[in-house]
Amino acid sequence: MRRRSGVATAPVDMSVAIAGVDLAGPIVAASGTFGHGAEVLALVDPARLGALTVKSLAAFEWAGNPAPRLHAAPGGGMLNSVGLQGPGVAAWAEHELPALRAGGVPVIVSLWGRSVDDFARAAELLAPHVDACAAVELNVSCPNVEDASRMFAHSPDATGAVVAAVRGVGLGRPLFAKLSPNTFEVVDVARAAVDAGADGLTLVNTLLGLGIDAAARRPLLGGVTGGYSGAPIKPVALRVVHEVTRALPGTPVVGTGGVTTGTDAVEMLLAGASAVGVGTANFHEPRAVNRIHDELAAWCARHGVTRVADLVGALRTEPLR
């Protein structure tokens, strides 16, 4: 038993279930945070990590964007133009997956592609190894070369086509579509993903940003523009999670964007997320996922919440009296 204000309290049940996947806790390491392998498992306590999402993988090896690729932004934010660098699904499965499989943490494999066929091919390459994966994330927040490099996640039709193509591969694992906040059609895109067979959603990917070195009169990133993430984008992520979960009740969501504290995680759950992704915070503090887990548990204990799952969607929006 724990004590709160001198009164004994029951331990907090931190377990959650998302699209049929049971997690020991709601905090998920977001894609891109710790690379493609088990680096995180050497840094954190796996028992206090709900799941680990690997950096997005394509059917092919990809070198990514030119340097520089990362730049700190004010207020704990970050600009990145890594460009989805990766070894490809086959090489990852051979060299990285065995250590992840032994780590005891549910693995979410994130896939990306430049065309619908690329996504399907990546899923086909993953299929022989999918028994080691808890779920598959489709990172549709990337350029679609079949549509003048317009982002898949900016189009309901393109997003639905990707989900349907991967669903057709028959991986037998829950599919999550990772969507972009850079469109006012995000609810329509989310609905298209679910209608096409997505079991859940990851909300949200980065905002599109630009950093400039005024003295040099040049962009701060080699790719010119980049993804803006970190604490400053939390209000945007909360708004998208709230809008989508209200429009699509019952759809599991991994709420991601600007979570740096346990209270941030509480807010994400209240907004409607079933689990909480932590990304940029881990660049500043590699063990942030464990700290946030502990802070979330402590918040629940202080406020008499015995099951963290009871916070999901519990935001009060009725007018104050």
PDB file of C-alpha atoms in Angstrom:
ATOM      1  CA  MET A   1       0.000   0.000   0.000  1.00  0.00           C
ATOM      2  CA  ARG A   2       1.087   3.593  -0.688  1.00  0.00           C
ATOM      3  CA  ARG A   3       0.253   6.602   1.445  1.00  0.00           C
ATOM      4  CA  ARG A   4      -1.381   9.806   0.265  1.00  0.00           C
ATOM      5  CA  SER A   5      -1.782  12.591   2.828  1.00  0.00           C
ATOM      6  CA  GLY A   6      -1.279  10.019   5.589  1.00  0.00           C
ATOM      7  CA  VAL A   7      -3.962   7.684   4.203  1.00  0.00           C
ATOM      8  CA  ALA A   8      -3.072   4.284   2.772  1.00  0.00           C
ATOM      9  CA  THR A   9      -3.854   4.014  -0.958  1.00  0.00           C
ATOM     10  CA  ALA A  10      -3.897   1.055  -3.310  1.00  0.00           C
ATOM     11  CA  PRO A  11      -1.183   0.802  -5.994  1.00  0.00           C
ATOM     12  CA  VAL A  12      -2.153   2.251  -9.348  1.00  0.00           C
ATOM     13  CA  ASP A  13      -2.978  -0.238 -12.112  1.00  0.00           C
ATOM     14  CA  MET A  14      -0.870   1.132 -14.987  1.00  0.00           C
ATOM     15  CA  SER A  15      -1.896  -1.470 -17.564  1.00  0.00           C
ATOM     16  CA  VAL A  16      -3.779  -0.502 -20.711  1.00  0.00           C
ATOM     17  CA  ALA A  17      -5.081  -2.364 -23.743  1.00  0.00           C
ATOM     18  CA  ILE A  18      -4.931  -0.857 -27.217  1.00  0.00           C
ATOM     19  CA  ALA A  19      -6.419  -2.612 -30.250  1.00  0.00           C
ATOM     20  CA  GLY A  20      -6.220  -5.919 -28.412  1.00  0.00           C
ATOM     21  CA  VAL A  21      -2.594  -5.461 -27.359  1.00  0.00           C
ATOM     22  CA  ASP A  22      -2.027  -5.548 -23.591  1.00  0.00           C
ATOM     23  CA  LEU A  23       0.614  -3.107 -22.351  1.00  0.00           C
ATOM     24  CA  ALA A  24       2.091  -3.034 -18.856  1.00  0.00           C
ATOM     25  CA  GLY A  25       1.953   0.763 -18.979  1.00  0.00           C
ATOM     26  CA  PRO A  26       0.651   3.475 -21.299  1.00  0.00           C
ATOM     27  CA  ILE A  27       3.994   5.097 -22.142  1.00  0.00           C
ATOM     28  CA  VAL A  28       5.308   4.155 -25.588  1.00  0.00           C
ATOM     29  CA  ALA A  29       8.698   5.080 -27.045  1.00  0.00           C
ATOM     30  CA  ALA A  30       7.760   6.888 -30.252  1.00  0.00           C
ATOM     31  CA  SER A  31       9.192   6.042 -33.650  1.00  0.00           C
ATOM     32  CA  GLY A  32      12.574   7.616 -34.361  1.00  0.00           C
ATOM     33  CA  THR A  33      13.521   8.083 -30.724  1.00  0.00           C
ATOM     34  CA  PHE A  34      15.987   5.249 -30.224  1.00  0.00           C
ATOM     35  CA  GLY A  35      16.778   4.120 -33.755  1.00  0.00           C
ATOM     36  CA  HIS A  36      15.912   0.739 -35.192  1.00  0.00           C
ATOM     37  CA  GLY A  37      17.194  -1.571 -32.483  1.00  0.00           C
ATOM     38  CA  ALA A  38      17.362  -2.363 -28.812  1.00  0.00           C
ATOM     39  CA  GLU A  39      19.374   0.713 -27.768  1.00  0.00           C
ATOM     40  CA  VAL A  40      16.561   1.825 -25.475  1.00  0.00           C
ATOM     41  CA  LEU A  41      16.552  -1.463 -23.583  1.00  0.00           C
ATOM     42  CA  ALA A  42      20.107  -0.812 -22.409  1.00  0.00           C
ATOM     43  CA  LEU A  43      19.069   2.576 -21.026  1.00  0.00           C
ATOM     44  CA  VAL A  44      15.672   2.107 -19.424  1.00  0.00           C
ATOM     45  CA  ASP A  45      13.737  -0.305 -17.232  1.00  0.00           C
ATOM     46  CA  PRO A  46      11.661  -2.341 -19.709  1.00  0.00           C
ATOM     47  CA  ALA A  47       9.067  -3.084 -17.010  1.00  0.00           C
ATOM     48  CA  ARG A  48       8.141   0.619 -17.006  1.00  0.00           C
ATOM     49  CA  LEU A  49       7.848   0.884 -20.790  1.00  0.00           C
ATOM     50  CA  GLY A  50       4.566  -0.032 -22.435  1.00  0.00           C
ATOM     51  CA  ALA A  51       5.926  -0.556 -25.948  1.00  0.00           C
ATOM     52  CA  LEU A  52       8.785   0.419 -28.234  1.00  0.00           C
ATOM     53  CA  THR A  53       8.160   1.778 -31.738  1.00  0.00           C
ATOM     54  CA  VAL A  54      11.104   1.333 -34.068  1.00  0.00           C
ATOM     55  CA  LYS A  55      12.231   4.058 -36.445  1.00  0.00           C
ATOM     56  CA  SER A  56      10.227   3.835 -39.677  1.00  0.00           C
ATOM     57  CA  LEU A  57      11.490   1.223 -42.131  1.00  0.00           C
ATOM     58  CA  ALA A  58      10.994   0.963 -45.886  1.00  0.00           C
ATOM     59  CA  ALA A  59      11.211  -1.997 -48.221  1.00  0.00           C
ATOM     60  CA  PHE A  60      14.606  -0.626 -49.249  1.00  0.00           C
ATOM     61  CA  GLU A  61      17.662   0.905 -47.616  1.00  0.00           C
ATOM     62  CA  TRP A  62      17.459   4.695 -47.538  1.00  0.00           C
ATOM     63  CA  ALA A  63      20.253   7.181 -46.772  1.00  0.00           C
ATOM     64  CA  GLY A  64      18.035  10.046 -45.630  1.00  0.00           C
ATOM     65  CA  ASN A  65      18.572  13.771 -46.074  1.00  0.00           C
ATOM     66  CA  PRO A  66      21.845  15.743 -46.194  1.00  0.00           C
ATOM     67  CA  ALA A  67      23.369  17.125 -42.996  1.00  0.00           C
ATOM     68  CA  PRO A  68      22.756  19.005 -40.806  1.00  0.00           C
ATOM     69  CA  ARG A  69      19.727  17.018 -39.719  1.00  0.00           C
ATOM     70  CA  LEU A  70      18.893  18.152 -36.188  1.00  0.00           C
ATOM     71  CA  HIS A  71      18.638  21.548 -34.547  1.00  0.00           C
ATOM     72  CA  ALA A  72      17.340  22.566 -31.151  1.00  0.00           C
ATOM     73  CA  ALA A  73      14.439  25.003 -31.178  1.00  0.00           C
ATOM     74  CA  PRO A  74      13.306  27.374 -28.405  1.00  0.00           C
ATOM     75  CA  GLY A  75      11.189  26.082 -25.546  1.00  0.00           C
ATOM     76  CA  GLY A  76      12.370  22.485 -25.714  1.00  0.00           C
ATOM     77  CA  GLY A  77      11.410  22.030 -29.342  1.00  0.00           C
ATOM     78  CA  MET A  78      13.442  20.395 -32.070  1.00  0.00           C
ATOM     79  CA  LEU A  79      13.689  20.603 -35.847  1.00  0.00           C
ATOM     80  CA  ASN A  80      14.737  17.473 -37.696  1.00  0.00           C
ATOM     81  CA  SER A  81      15.318  16.542 -41.306  1.00  0.00           C
ATOM     82  CA  VAL A  82      16.682  13.034 -40.883  1.00  0.00           C
ATOM     83  CA  GLY A  83      14.613  11.915 -43.846  1.00  0.00           C
ATOM     84  CA  LEU A  84      13.610   8.417 -42.695  1.00  0.00           C
ATOM     85  CA  GLN A  85      17.118   6.981 -42.976  1.00  0.00           C
ATOM     86  CA  GLY A  86      17.105   3.240 -42.448  1.00  0.00           C
ATOM     87  CA  PRO A  87      18.505  -0.163 -43.442  1.00  0.00           C
ATOM     88  CA  GLY A  88      15.290  -1.559 -44.905  1.00  0.00           C
ATOM     89  CA  VAL A  89      12.954  -4.147 -43.423  1.00  0.00           C
ATOM     90  CA  ALA A  90      14.957  -7.251 -44.419  1.00  0.00           C
ATOM     91  CA  ALA A  91      18.280  -6.031 -42.985  1.00  0.00           C
ATOM     92  CA  TRP A  92      16.546  -4.790 -39.830  1.00  0.00           C
ATOM     93  CA  ALA A  93      14.837  -8.139 -39.287  1.00  0.00           C
ATOM     94  CA  GLU A  94      18.164  -9.946 -39.634  1.00  0.00           C
ATOM     95  CA  HIS A  95      20.390  -7.692 -37.543  1.00  0.00           C
ATOM     96  CA  GLU A  96      18.203  -5.756 -35.095  1.00  0.00           C
ATOM     97  CA  LEU A  97      15.026  -7.715 -34.403  1.00  0.00           C
ATOM     98  CA  PRO A  98      16.603 -10.625 -32.475  1.00  0.00           C
ATOM     99  CA  ALA A  99      17.771  -8.326 -29.660  1.00  0.00           C
ATOM    100  CA  LEU A 100      14.395  -6.604 -29.556  1.00  0.00           C
ATOM    101  CA  ARG A 101      12.628  -9.963 -29.421  1.00  0.00           C
ATOM    102  CA  ALA A 102      14.719 -10.878 -26.369  1.00  0.00           C
ATOM    103  CA  GLY A 103      13.982  -7.587 -24.626  1.00  0.00           C
ATOM    104  CA  GLY A 104      10.522  -8.477 -23.396  1.00  0.00           C
ATOM    105  CA  VAL A 105       8.876  -5.198 -24.504  1.00  0.00           C
ATOM    106  CA  PRO A 106       6.077  -5.162 -27.102  1.00  0.00           C
ATOM    107  CA  VAL A 107       7.520  -3.974 -30.426  1.00  0.00           C
ATOM    108  CA  ILE A 108       5.593  -1.760 -32.823  1.00  0.00           C
ATOM    109  CA  VAL A 109       7.150  -1.790 -36.290  1.00  0.00           C
ATOM    110  CA  SER A 110       6.739   1.450 -38.229  1.00  0.00           C
ATOM    111  CA  LEU A 111       6.701   1.205 -42.042  1.00  0.00           C
ATOM    112  CA  TRP A 112       6.963   3.914 -44.695  1.00  0.00           C
ATOM    113  CA  GLY A 113       7.133   4.130 -48.465  1.00  0.00           C
ATOM    114  CA  ARG A 114       7.076   6.516 -51.404  1.00  0.00           C
ATOM    115  CA  SER A 115       4.141   4.753 -53.061  1.00  0.00           C
ATOM    116  CA  VAL A 116       1.279   2.462 -52.103  1.00  0.00           C
ATOM    117  CA  ASP A 117       3.219  -0.459 -53.572  1.00  0.00           C
ATOM    118  CA  ASP A 118       6.226   0.451 -51.408  1.00  0.00           C
ATOM    119  CA  PHE A 119       4.097   0.082 -48.274  1.00  0.00           C
ATOM    120  CA  ALA A 120       2.725  -3.250 -49.451  1.00  0.00           C
ATOM    121  CA  ARG A 121       6.226  -4.525 -50.266  1.00  0.00           C
ATOM    122  CA  ALA A 122       7.516  -3.465 -46.834  1.00  0.00           C
ATOM    123  CA  ALA A 123       4.634  -5.364 -45.226  1.00  0.00           C
ATOM    124  CA  GLU A 124       5.430  -8.445 -47.318  1.00  0.00           C
ATOM    125  CA  LEU A 125       9.060  -8.350 -46.168  1.00  0.00           C
ATOM    126  CA  LEU A 126       7.905  -7.991 -42.563  1.00  0.00           C
ATOM    127  CA  ALA A 127       5.432 -10.876 -42.785  1.00  0.00           C
ATOM    128  CA  PRO A 128       7.915 -13.718 -42.016  1.00  0.00           C
ATOM    129  CA  HIS A 129       8.943 -11.906 -38.813  1.00  0.00           C
ATOM    130  CA  VAL A 130       5.626 -10.458 -37.686  1.00  0.00           C
ATOM    131  CA  ASP A 131       5.224 -12.982 -34.866  1.00  0.00           C
ATOM    132  CA  ALA A 132       7.822 -10.901 -32.973  1.00  0.00           C
ATOM    133  CA  CYS A 133       5.756  -7.725 -33.371  1.00  0.00           C
ATOM    134  CA  ALA A 134       2.847  -6.519 -31.275  1.00  0.00           C
ATOM    135  CA  ALA A 135       1.517  -4.101 -33.901  1.00  0.00           C
ATOM    136  CA  VAL A 136       2.423  -2.336 -37.138  1.00  0.00           C
ATOM    137  CA  GLU A 137       2.419   1.434 -37.595  1.00  0.00           C
ATOM    138  CA  LEU A 138       2.000   2.901 -41.092  1.00  0.00           C
ATOM    139  CA  ASN A 139       3.842   6.202 -41.253  1.00  0.00           C
ATOM    140  CA  VAL A 140       1.748   7.876 -43.935  1.00  0.00           C
ATOM    141  CA  SER A 141       3.185  11.262 -42.970  1.00  0.00           C
ATOM    142  CA  CYS A 142       5.731  11.028 -45.784  1.00  0.00           C
ATOM    143  CA  PRO A 143       5.807  12.206 -49.437  1.00  0.00           C
ATOM    144  CA  ASN A 144       3.802  10.290 -52.030  1.00  0.00           C
ATOM    145  CA  VAL A 145       5.707  10.259 -55.318  1.00  0.00           C
ATOM    146  CA  GLU A 146       2.558   9.108 -57.118  1.00  0.00           C
ATOM    147  CA  ASP A 147       0.841  12.362 -56.145  1.00  0.00           C
ATOM    148  CA  ALA A 148       3.481  15.020 -56.868  1.00  0.00           C
ATOM    149  CA  SER A 149       5.099  14.279 -53.491  1.00  0.00           C
ATOM    150  CA  ARG A 150       1.984  15.387 -51.627  1.00  0.00           C
ATOM    151  CA  MET A 151       1.971  13.763 -48.199  1.00  0.00           C
ATOM    152  CA  PHE A 152      -0.153  10.598 -47.987  1.00  0.00           C
ATOM    153  CA  ALA A 153      -1.657  11.813 -44.719  1.00  0.00           C
ATOM    154  CA  HIS A 154      -2.946  14.983 -46.388  1.00  0.00           C
ATOM    155  CA  SER A 155      -5.303  12.907 -48.532  1.00  0.00           C
ATOM    156  CA  PRO A 156      -8.087  10.641 -47.251  1.00  0.00           C
ATOM    157  CA  ASP A 157      -7.952   8.625 -50.473  1.00  0.00           C
ATOM    158  CA  ALA A 158      -4.181   8.111 -50.408  1.00  0.00           C
ATOM    159  CA  THR A 159      -4.192   7.192 -46.725  1.00  0.00           C
ATOM    160  CA  GLY A 160      -7.012   4.730 -47.244  1.00  0.00           C
ATOM    161  CA  ALA A 161      -5.178   3.165 -50.182  1.00  0.00           C
ATOM    162  CA  VAL A 162      -2.055   2.539 -48.071  1.00  0.00           C
ATOM    163  CA  VAL A 163      -4.012   0.990 -45.215  1.00  0.00           C
ATOM    164  CA  ALA A 164      -6.019  -1.199 -47.590  1.00  0.00           C
ATOM    165  CA  ALA A 165      -2.870  -2.380 -49.373  1.00  0.00           C
ATOM    166  CA  VAL A 166      -1.134  -3.373 -46.150  1.00  0.00           C
ATOM    167  CA  ARG A 167      -4.311  -4.921 -44.762  1.00  0.00           C
ATOM    168  CA  GLY A 168      -4.392  -7.055 -47.905  1.00  0.00           C
ATOM    169  CA  VAL A 169      -0.987  -8.531 -47.048  1.00  0.00           C
ATOM    170  CA  GLY A 170      -2.601 -10.205 -44.036  1.00  0.00           C
ATOM    171  CA  LEU A 171      -0.033  -9.542 -41.323  1.00  0.00           C
ATOM    172  CA  GLY A 172      -2.411 -10.615 -38.578  1.00  0.00           C
ATOM    173  CA  ARG A 173      -1.353  -7.748 -36.324  1.00  0.00           C
ATOM    174  CA  PRO A 174      -3.164  -4.502 -35.415  1.00  0.00           C
ATOM    175  CA  LEU A 175      -2.479  -1.692 -37.891  1.00  0.00           C
ATOM    176  CA  PHE A 176      -2.033   1.903 -36.725  1.00  0.00           C
ATOM    177  CA  ALA A 177      -1.940   4.798 -39.190  1.00  0.00           C
ATOM    178  CA  LYS A 178       0.383   7.625 -38.095  1.00  0.00           C
ATOM    179  CA  LEU A 179      -1.154  10.895 -39.252  1.00  0.00           C
ATOM    180  CA  SER A 180       0.048  14.436 -39.837  1.00  0.00           C
ATOM    181  CA  PRO A 181      -1.249  17.527 -38.016  1.00  0.00           C
ATOM    182  CA  ASN A 182      -0.433  19.652 -41.075  1.00  0.00           C
ATOM    183  CA  THR A 183      -3.937  19.452 -42.542  1.00  0.00           C
ATOM    184  CA  PHE A 184      -7.365  20.689 -41.536  1.00  0.00           C
ATOM    185  CA  GLU A 185      -8.747  17.425 -42.945  1.00  0.00           C
ATOM    186  CA  VAL A 186      -7.166  15.278 -40.246  1.00  0.00           C
ATOM    187  CA  VAL A 187     -10.528  13.926 -39.051  1.00  0.00           C
ATOM    188  CA  ASP A 188     -11.461  12.947 -42.605  1.00  0.00           C
ATOM    189  CA  VAL A 189      -8.059  11.319 -43.093  1.00  0.00           C
ATOM    190  CA  ALA A 190      -8.458   9.435 -39.812  1.00  0.00           C
ATOM    191  CA  ARG A 191     -11.900   8.226 -40.832  1.00  0.00           C
ATOM    192  CA  ALA A 192     -10.549   7.049 -44.197  1.00  0.00           C
ATOM    193  CA  ALA A 193      -7.795   5.096 -42.449  1.00  0.00           C
ATOM    194  CA  VAL A 194     -10.251   3.364 -40.120  1.00  0.00           C
ATOM    195  CA  ASP A 195     -12.712   2.658 -42.924  1.00  0.00           C
ATOM    196  CA  ALA A 196      -9.870   1.040 -44.911  1.00  0.00           C
ATOM    197  CA  GLY A 197      -9.002  -1.299 -42.052  1.00  0.00           C
ATOM    198  CA  ALA A 198      -6.775   0.556 -39.580  1.00  0.00           C
ATOM    199  CA  ASP A 199      -7.294  -0.771 -36.056  1.00  0.00           C
ATOM    200  CA  GLY A 200      -5.984   2.429 -34.480  1.00  0.00           C
ATOM    201  CA  LEU A 201      -4.181   5.704 -35.051  1.00  0.00           C
ATOM    202  CA  THR A 202      -0.987   7.419 -33.942  1.00  0.00           C
ATOM    203  CA  LEU A 203      -1.635  11.142 -33.475  1.00  0.00           C
ATOM    204  CA  VAL A 204       0.418  13.120 -34.357  1.00  0.00           C
ATOM    205  CA  ASN A 205       3.586  13.317 -36.402  1.00  0.00           C
ATOM    206  CA  THR A 206       5.643  16.516 -36.495  1.00  0.00           C
ATOM    207  CA  LEU A 207       4.575  19.961 -37.659  1.00  0.00           C
ATOM    208  CA  LEU A 208       6.343  21.290 -40.736  1.00  0.00           C
ATOM    209  CA  GLY A 209       8.864  23.983 -39.799  1.00  0.00           C
ATOM    210  CA  LEU A 210      11.780  26.046 -41.053  1.00  0.00           C
ATOM    211  CA  GLY A 211      14.797  27.302 -39.133  1.00  0.00           C
ATOM    212  CA  ILE A 212      17.078  30.030 -40.476  1.00  0.00           C
ATOM    213  CA  ASP A 213      20.642  31.057 -39.637  1.00  0.00           C
ATOM    214  CA  ALA A 214      20.252  34.807 -40.075  1.00  0.00           C
ATOM    215  CA  ALA A 215      23.983  35.577 -40.195  1.00  0.00           C
ATOM    216  CA  ALA A 216      24.659  32.957 -42.871  1.00  0.00           C
ATOM    217  CA  ARG A 217      21.315  33.603 -44.595  1.00  0.00           C
ATOM    218  CA  ARG A 218      20.858  29.870 -44.882  1.00  0.00           C
ATOM    219  CA  PRO A 219      18.459  27.224 -43.550  1.00  0.00           C
ATOM    220  CA  LEU A 220      19.507  25.498 -40.355  1.00  0.00           C
ATOM    221  CA  LEU A 221      18.762  22.073 -41.852  1.00  0.00           C
ATOM    222  CA  GLY A 222      20.265  20.429 -44.906  1.00  0.00           C
ATOM    223  CA  GLY A 223      16.810  19.478 -46.109  1.00  0.00           C
ATOM    224  CA  VAL A 224      15.699  23.139 -45.769  1.00  0.00           C
ATOM    225  CA  THR A 225      12.375  22.422 -44.007  1.00  0.00           C
ATOM    226  CA  GLY A 226      11.948  19.803 -41.328  1.00  0.00           C
ATOM    227  CA  GLY A 227       9.705  18.316 -38.680  1.00  0.00           C
ATOM    228  CA  TYR A 228       9.056  20.504 -35.645  1.00  0.00           C
ATOM    229  CA  SER A 229       8.486  18.504 -32.456  1.00  0.00           C
ATOM    230  CA  GLY A 230       8.796  18.756 -28.702  1.00  0.00           C
ATOM    231  CA  ALA A 231       6.982  20.531 -25.891  1.00  0.00           C
ATOM    232  CA  PRO A 232       5.678  23.501 -27.953  1.00  0.00           C
ATOM    233  CA  ILE A 233       3.501  21.276 -30.168  1.00  0.00           C
ATOM    234  CA  LYS A 234       1.571  19.663 -27.289  1.00  0.00           C
ATOM    235  CA  PRO A 235      -1.537  21.884 -27.677  1.00  0.00           C
ATOM    236  CA  VAL A 236      -1.753  20.931 -31.346  1.00  0.00           C
ATOM    237  CA  ALA A 237      -1.425  17.211 -30.561  1.00  0.00           C
ATOM    238  CA  LEU A 238      -4.028  17.434 -27.782  1.00  0.00           C
ATOM    239  CA  ARG A 239      -6.458  19.197 -30.110  1.00  0.00           C
ATOM    240  CA  VAL A 240      -6.066  16.580 -32.844  1.00  0.00           C
ATOM    241  CA  VAL A 241      -6.420  13.666 -30.411  1.00  0.00           C
ATOM    242  CA  HIS A 242      -9.541  15.250 -28.929  1.00  0.00           C
ATOM    243  CA  GLU A 243     -11.139  15.986 -32.305  1.00  0.00           C
ATOM    244  CA  VAL A 244     -10.428  12.573 -33.789  1.00  0.00           C
ATOM    245  CA  THR A 245     -11.474  10.500 -30.780  1.00  0.00           C
ATOM    246  CA  ARG A 246     -14.722  12.459 -30.491  1.00  0.00           C
ATOM    247  CA  ALA A 247     -15.417  11.954 -34.194  1.00  0.00           C
ATOM    248  CA  LEU A 248     -14.404   8.260 -34.126  1.00  0.00           C
ATOM    249  CA  PRO A 249     -15.374   6.984 -30.670  1.00  0.00           C
ATOM    250  CA  GLY A 250     -13.863   3.648 -29.768  1.00  0.00           C
ATOM    251  CA  THR A 251     -10.883   4.045 -32.096  1.00  0.00           C
ATOM    252  CA  PRO A 252      -7.657   3.391 -30.140  1.00  0.00           C
ATOM    253  CA  VAL A 253      -5.154   6.232 -30.353  1.00  0.00           C
ATOM    254  CA  VAL A 254      -1.504   6.548 -29.359  1.00  0.00           C
ATOM    255  CA  GLY A 255      -1.321  10.257 -28.503  1.00  0.00           C
ATOM    256  CA  THR A 256       2.083  11.681 -29.383  1.00  0.00           C
ATOM    257  CA  GLY A 257       3.442  15.210 -29.441  1.00  0.00           C
ATOM    258  CA  GLY A 258       5.058  17.386 -26.794  1.00  0.00           C
ATOM    259  CA  VAL A 259       4.764  14.980 -23.852  1.00  0.00           C
ATOM    260  CA  THR A 260       7.592  15.712 -21.420  1.00  0.00           C
ATOM    261  CA  THR A 261       6.025  15.136 -17.963  1.00  0.00           C
ATOM    262  CA  GLY A 262       3.594  12.817 -16.256  1.00  0.00           C
ATOM    263  CA  THR A 263       0.989  15.569 -16.226  1.00  0.00           C
ATOM    264  CA  ASP A 264       1.387  15.925 -19.995  1.00  0.00           C
ATOM    265  CA  ALA A 265       0.607  12.207 -20.259  1.00  0.00           C
ATOM    266  CA  VAL A 266      -2.493  12.677 -18.103  1.00  0.00           C
ATOM    267  CA  GLU A 267      -3.653  15.432 -20.449  1.00  0.00           C
ATOM    268  CA  MET A 268      -3.130  13.211 -23.488  1.00  0.00           C
ATOM    269  CA  LEU A 269      -5.158  10.412 -21.919  1.00  0.00           C
ATOM    270  CA  LEU A 270      -7.940  12.808 -20.920  1.00  0.00           C
ATOM    271  CA  ALA A 271      -8.052  14.092 -24.497  1.00  0.00           C
ATOM    272  CA  GLY A 272      -8.880  10.556 -25.642  1.00  0.00           C
ATOM    273  CA  ALA A 273      -5.598   8.709 -26.188  1.00  0.00           C
ATOM    274  CA  SER A 274      -5.411   5.094 -25.018  1.00  0.00           C
ATOM    275  CA  ALA A 275      -1.601   5.199 -24.814  1.00  0.00           C
ATOM    276  CA  VAL A 276       0.967   7.995 -24.901  1.00  0.00           C
ATOM    277  CA  GLY A 277       3.957   8.272 -27.211  1.00  0.00           C
ATOM    278  CA  VAL A 278       7.110  10.010 -26.005  1.00  0.00           C
ATOM    279  CA  GLY A 279       9.628  11.095 -28.615  1.00  0.00           C
ATOM    280  CA  THR A 280      11.618  14.331 -28.484  1.00  0.00           C
ATOM    281  CA  ALA A 281      11.903  14.254 -24.686  1.00  0.00           C
ATOM    282  CA  ASN A 282      14.144  11.206 -25.048  1.00  0.00           C
ATOM    283  CA  PHE A 283      16.676  13.208 -27.058  1.00  0.00           C
ATOM    284  CA  HIS A 284      17.071  15.555 -24.090  1.00  0.00           C
ATOM    285  CA  GLU A 285      16.857  12.779 -21.485  1.00  0.00           C
ATOM    286  CA  PRO A 286      17.282   9.156 -22.641  1.00  0.00           C
ATOM    287  CA  ARG A 287      15.362   7.774 -19.647  1.00  0.00           C
ATOM    288  CA  ALA A 288      12.440  10.163 -20.034  1.00  0.00           C
ATOM    289  CA  VAL A 289      10.013   7.324 -20.765  1.00  0.00           C
ATOM    290  CA  ASN A 290      10.630   5.831 -17.305  1.00  0.00           C
ATOM    291  CA  ARG A 291      10.425   9.181 -15.531  1.00  0.00           C
ATOM    292  CA  ILE A 292       7.159  10.051 -17.251  1.00  0.00           C
ATOM    293  CA  HIS A 293       5.738   6.629 -16.354  1.00  0.00           C
ATOM    294  CA  ASP A 294       6.634   7.203 -12.698  1.00  0.00           C
ATOM    295  CA  GLU A 295       5.250  10.750 -12.690  1.00  0.00           C
ATOM    296  CA  LEU A 296       2.008   9.532 -14.248  1.00  0.00           C
ATOM    297  CA  ALA A 297       1.660   6.830 -11.585  1.00  0.00           C
ATOM    298  CA  ALA A 298       2.355   9.385  -8.843  1.00  0.00           C
ATOM    299  CA  TRP A 299      -0.228  11.796 -10.279  1.00  0.00           C
ATOM    300  CA  CYS A 300      -2.836   9.045 -10.284  1.00  0.00           C
ATOM    301  CA  ALA A 301      -2.048   8.119  -6.673  1.00  0.00           C
ATOM    302  CA  ARG A 302      -2.321  11.748  -5.555  1.00  0.00           C
ATOM    303  CA  HIS A 303      -5.680  12.168  -7.293  1.00  0.00           C
ATOM    304  CA  GLY A 304      -7.240   8.894  -6.225  1.00  0.00           C
ATOM    305  CA  VAL A 305      -7.094   7.277  -9.681  1.00  0.00           C
ATOM    306  CA  THR A 306      -6.601   3.547  -9.174  1.00  0.00           C
ATOM    307  CA  ARG A 307      -6.623   2.568 -12.884  1.00  0.00           C
ATOM    308  CA  VAL A 308      -4.785   4.716 -15.397  1.00  0.00           C
ATOM    309  CA  ALA A 309      -7.151   3.446 -18.104  1.00  0.00           C
ATOM    310  CA  ASP A 310      -9.979   5.306 -16.349  1.00  0.00           C
ATOM    311  CA  LEU A 311      -8.432   8.590 -17.531  1.00  0.00           C
ATOM    312  CA  VAL A 312      -8.937   7.769 -21.225  1.00  0.00           C
ATOM    313  CA  GLY A 313     -11.388  10.230 -22.764  1.00  0.00           C
ATOM    314  CA  ALA A 314     -12.448  11.574 -19.356  1.00  0.00           C
ATOM    315  CA  LEU A 315     -12.043  15.234 -20.336  1.00  0.00           C
ATOM    316  CA  ARG A 316     -14.907  17.417 -19.126  1.00  0.00           C
ATOM    317  CA  THR A 317     -16.106  19.840 -21.773  1.00  0.00           C
ATOM    318  CA  GLU A 318     -19.430  20.940 -20.298  1.00  0.00           C
ATOM    319  CA  PRO A 319     -19.655  24.684 -19.471  1.00  0.00           C
ATOM    320  CA  LEU A 320     -18.528  25.754 -16.007  1.00  0.00           C
ATOM    321  CA  ARG A 321     -21.325  26.959 -13.713  1.00  0.00           C
TER     322      ARG A 321
END
